[in-house]
Coordinates of C-alpha atoms in Angstrom, one line a residue:
X13 CA -219.7 86.1 20.9
X14 CA -218.6 89.7 21.7
X15 CA -216.5 91.2 18.5
X16 CA -213.3 93.1 18.8
X17 CA -213.9 96.7 16.9
X18 CA -211.9 96.9 14.1
X19 CA -209.2 97.7 12.9
X20 CA -210.6 101.0 11.3
X21 CA -212.2 101.8 13.3
X22 CA -210.1 102.3 16.0
X23 CA -208.0 104.2 13.7
X24 CA -210.8 106.7 13.3
X25 CA -210.8 107.5 17.0
X26 CA -207.1 107.8 17.6
X27 CA -207.9 110.5 14.0
X28 CA -210.7 112.0 16.2
X29 CA -208.9 112.3 19.5
X30 CA -205.3 114.0 17.9
X31 CA -208.0 115.4 16.5
X32 CA -209.6 117.1 19.3
X33 CA -205.3 117.2 21.2
X34 CA -204.5 119.9 18.2
X35 CA -207.8 121.9 18.2
X36 CA -207.4 121.9 22.1
X37 CA -203.5 123.4 22.4
X38 CA -203.8 125.9 19.4
X39 CA -207.3 127.4 21.6
X40 CA -205.1 127.4 25.1
X41 CA -201.7 129.0 22.7
X42 CA -204.7 131.5 20.8
X43 CA -205.5 132.3 24.4
X44 CA -202.0 132.7 25.9
X45 CA -201.5 134.8 23.3
X46 CA -204.5 137.2 23.8
X47 CA -203.9 137.2 27.3
X48 CA -200.0 138.3 26.8
X49 CA -201.3 140.9 23.9
X50 CA -203.6 142.6 26.8
X51 CA -201.0 142.9 29.5
X52 CA -199.2 144.8 26.7
X53 CA -201.9 146.6 25.2
X54 CA -202.3 147.6 29.3
X55 CA -198.7 147.9 30.7
X56 CA -197.9 150.3 26.8
X57 CA -201.2 152.6 27.9
X58 CA -200.4 152.5 31.5
X59 CA -197.0 153.7 30.2
X60 CA -198.1 157.1 29.1
X61 CA -201.1 157.3 30.6
X62 CA -200.6 160.8 32.3
X63 CA -199.8 159.6 36.0
X64 CA -200.5 162.1 39.0
X65 CA -198.5 164.5 40.8
X66 CA -197.6 163.4 44.7
X67 CA -196.1 166.3 45.9
X68 CA -192.7 165.7 47.9
X69 CA -191.2 167.3 50.6
X70 CA -187.5 166.2 51.5
X71 CA -185.8 165.4 54.5
X72 CA -184.3 168.9 56.7
X73 CA -180.8 166.7 56.7
X74 CA -180.1 168.1 53.3
X75 CA -181.6 172.3 54.7
X76 CA -179.1 171.9 57.4
X77 CA -176.5 170.6 55.5
X78 CA -177.0 174.1 53.2
X79 CA -177.5 176.2 56.3
X80 CA -174.5 175.5 57.9
X81 CA -172.7 175.7 55.3
X82 CA -173.3 179.3 55.5
X83 CA -170.6 178.2 59.2
X84 CA -171.2 181.7 60.5
X85 CA -173.8 184.4 59.2
X86 CA -171.9 187.6 59.6
X87 CA -175.0 189.5 59.0
X88 CA -174.9 192.9 61.7
X89 CA -171.0 195.5 61.3
X90 CA -171.6 198.7 62.9
X91 CA -168.7 200.6 63.9
X92 CA -168.0 202.8 67.1
X93 CA -165.8 205.9 67.6
X94 CA -165.2 206.6 71.3
X95 CA -162.5 208.3 73.9
X96 CA -161.2 206.5 76.6
X97 CA -159.7 207.9 79.4
X98 CA -156.6 206.2 82.0
X99 CA -154.6 207.5 83.9
X100 CA -151.2 206.0 86.2
X101 CA -150.2 207.6 89.6
X102 CA -147.0 207.6 91.2
X103 CA -147.1 206.9 94.6
X104 CA -144.7 207.4 98.0
X105 CA -146.9 205.3 100.4
X106 CA -149.7 207.2 100.5
X107 CA -148.7 209.8 99.1
X108 CA -150.0 210.7 95.2
X109 CA -146.6 212.5 94.1
X110 CA -148.1 212.6 90.5
X111 CA -150.0 211.7 87.7
X112 CA -149.8 210.5 84.0
X113 CA -152.9 210.4 82.3
X114 CA -153.8 209.4 78.4
X115 CA -157.0 209.4 76.3
X116 CA -157.6 206.8 73.8
X117 CA -159.8 208.2 70.9
X118 CA -160.8 205.2 69.3
X119 CA -163.0 204.3 67.3
X120 CA -164.3 199.8 66.9
X121 CA -165.9 197.2 65.0
X122 CA -168.9 195.3 66.6
X123 CA -169.9 192.4 64.0
X124 CA -173.1 190.2 65.4
X125 CA -174.3 187.4 63.3
X126 CA -175.5 183.7 63.6
X127 CA -172.9 180.8 64.9
X128 CA -175.0 178.6 62.2
X129 CA -172.7 175.9 63.4
X130 CA -175.7 175.2 65.8
X131 CA -178.1 174.6 64.3
X132 CA -179.7 171.0 64.3
X133 CA -182.3 168.7 63.6
X134 CA -184.4 169.4 66.8
X135 CA -184.1 173.1 65.4
X136 CA -185.9 171.5 62.1
X137 CA -189.5 170.6 62.6
X138 CA -192.6 169.8 59.2
X139 CA -195.6 170.3 58.7
X140 CA -197.6 168.7 56.3
X141 CA -195.6 171.0 53.6
X142 CA -194.5 173.3 55.4
X143 CA -191.0 173.6 57.1
X144 CA -190.3 175.7 60.7
X145 CA -186.9 176.6 62.0
X146 CA -185.5 178.2 65.4
X147 CA -182.8 179.5 64.5
X148 CA -180.1 179.9 67.3
X149 CA -179.8 183.2 69.1
X150 CA -177.4 185.8 67.6
X151 CA -174.3 186.8 69.4
X152 CA -171.7 188.9 69.0
X153 CA -169.2 187.8 66.4
X154 CA -165.7 189.6 66.8
X155 CA -164.9 193.0 68.2
X156 CA -161.9 194.9 67.6
X157 CA -160.2 198.0 67.1
X158 CA -159.3 200.3 63.6
X159 CA -155.7 201.3 64.8
X160 CA -155.5 202.6 61.5
X161 CA -158.7 205.6 62.7
X162 CA -157.3 205.1 66.9
X163 CA -154.9 207.3 68.3
X164 CA -153.3 208.3 72.0
X165 CA -155.4 212.5 71.1
X166 CA -154.0 214.0 74.7
X167 CA -151.1 212.4 77.2
X168 CA -149.8 214.5 80.3
X169 CA -147.9 213.7 82.9
X170 CA -149.0 216.7 85.4
X171 CA -146.9 219.5 86.8
X172 CA -142.9 218.9 87.1
X173 CA -143.2 215.4 84.1
X174 CA -144.1 213.4 88.3
X175 CA -146.4 211.3 87.3
X176 CA -144.6 207.8 85.8
X177 CA -143.9 207.4 82.4
X178 CA -145.9 204.7 81.4
X179 CA -147.7 205.5 77.5
X180 CA -147.3 202.3 76.4
X181 CA -149.5 200.7 79.6
X182 CA -152.1 203.7 79.3
X183 CA -152.3 202.7 75.5
X184 CA -153.0 198.7 75.9
X185 CA -155.3 199.9 78.7
X186 CA -157.1 202.3 76.5
X187 CA -157.5 199.5 74.1
X188 CA -158.6 196.9 76.4
X189 CA -161.1 198.9 77.4
X190 CA -162.0 200.2 74.3
X191 CA -163.5 196.6 73.4
X192 CA -166.0 197.4 76.0
X193 CA -167.5 200.4 75.7
X194 CA -167.8 199.9 71.9
X195 CA -169.3 196.0 72.7
X196 CA -171.9 197.8 75.0
X197 CA -172.6 200.7 72.7
X198 CA -173.4 198.7 69.9
X199 CA -175.6 196.5 72.7
X200 CA -177.9 199.4 73.4
X201 CA -178.1 200.3 70.2
X202 CA -179.9 196.6 69.8
X203 CA -177.5 195.5 67.1
X204 CA -178.3 191.2 68.3
X205 CA -181.7 192.7 67.5
X206 CA -180.5 193.3 64.1
X207 CA -178.6 190.8 63.7
X208 CA -181.7 188.6 64.3
X209 CA -183.4 190.1 61.6
X210 CA -180.9 190.5 58.9
X211 CA -179.8 186.2 59.4
X212 CA -184.3 185.6 58.7
X213 CA -183.7 187.5 56.7
X214 CA -181.7 185.8 55.2
X215 CA -182.2 182.0 55.3
X216 CA -185.7 183.1 53.7
X217 CA -183.9 183.9 50.5
X218 CA -182.0 180.9 50.5
X219 CA -184.5 177.8 51.8
X220 CA -186.2 180.5 48.4
X221 CA -183.5 180.5 46.3
X222 CA -183.5 176.1 46.6
X223 CA -187.4 176.7 45.5
X224 CA -189.0 176.3 49.1
X225 CA -192.4 177.7 49.0
X226 CA -193.5 177.5 52.3
X227 CA -192.0 177.9 55.0
X228 CA -192.2 179.9 59.2
X229 CA -188.1 181.4 60.2
X230 CA -187.6 181.5 64.4
X231 CA -186.3 183.9 65.8
X232 CA -184.5 183.4 69.3
X233 CA -184.0 186.5 72.0
X234 CA -180.2 187.0 72.6
X235 CA -179.1 187.3 76.4
X236 CA -175.3 188.1 75.3
X237 CA -175.2 191.7 75.6
X238 CA -176.7 191.7 79.0
X239 CA -173.8 189.3 80.5
X240 CA -171.5 192.2 78.9
X241 CA -170.1 194.8 82.0
X242 CA -167.5 197.2 82.1
X243 CA -165.5 195.3 84.5
X244 CA -162.2 197.1 83.3
X245 CA -160.4 199.7 84.8
X246 CA -159.5 202.6 83.6
X247 CA -157.1 203.7 86.6
X248 CA -153.6 201.5 86.4
X249 CA -151.8 200.2 88.9
X250 CA -148.3 200.4 89.5

């Protein structure tokens, strides 16, 4: 008959198993602490390790907003002086009884530039680290007469003052024609080309101040002056 293990033997085995379990738990704990410490050490090392610099180019929307905030970029102002003759006839049927002549000495101011509100996202492209901007064409933004330096230089109603007394009407006609004349004169002097050049320089300065290093700014040739014609008649119809 097989004898059962003694009570002392069973207790001994339980103690050995318990000791082994404690040892295993201890080893697992040490291993866990070591792995955690290793990750913590790597985290601290990576935290203070210099990271490679990766240049980034901002989206061009802030560029558009920054430029559009300028609104109209008035880049060129030109002052023009001109002498504008006007006249009016007093007629009886087809017969001219008398002629009134008015000579107006005028000084006008032309302001040319670029309307930056016309700039859109399609006008800006980014190629790697370079920005390219296509500016809208320059145009005449404003034309006005300097009334403080303009005057009626000569007014004559002809023999026996038979010409009509229409000085205010002739002066108004002369002023309208003055605006056409000074615009044509400024266009012939290349005011729009100058405005394009100065606008390019102004936008380049703006981008440089904002920290952009590589950019190309392209101006658009303007044809606005080609449409300017002398459509005003210097003769007043009565």
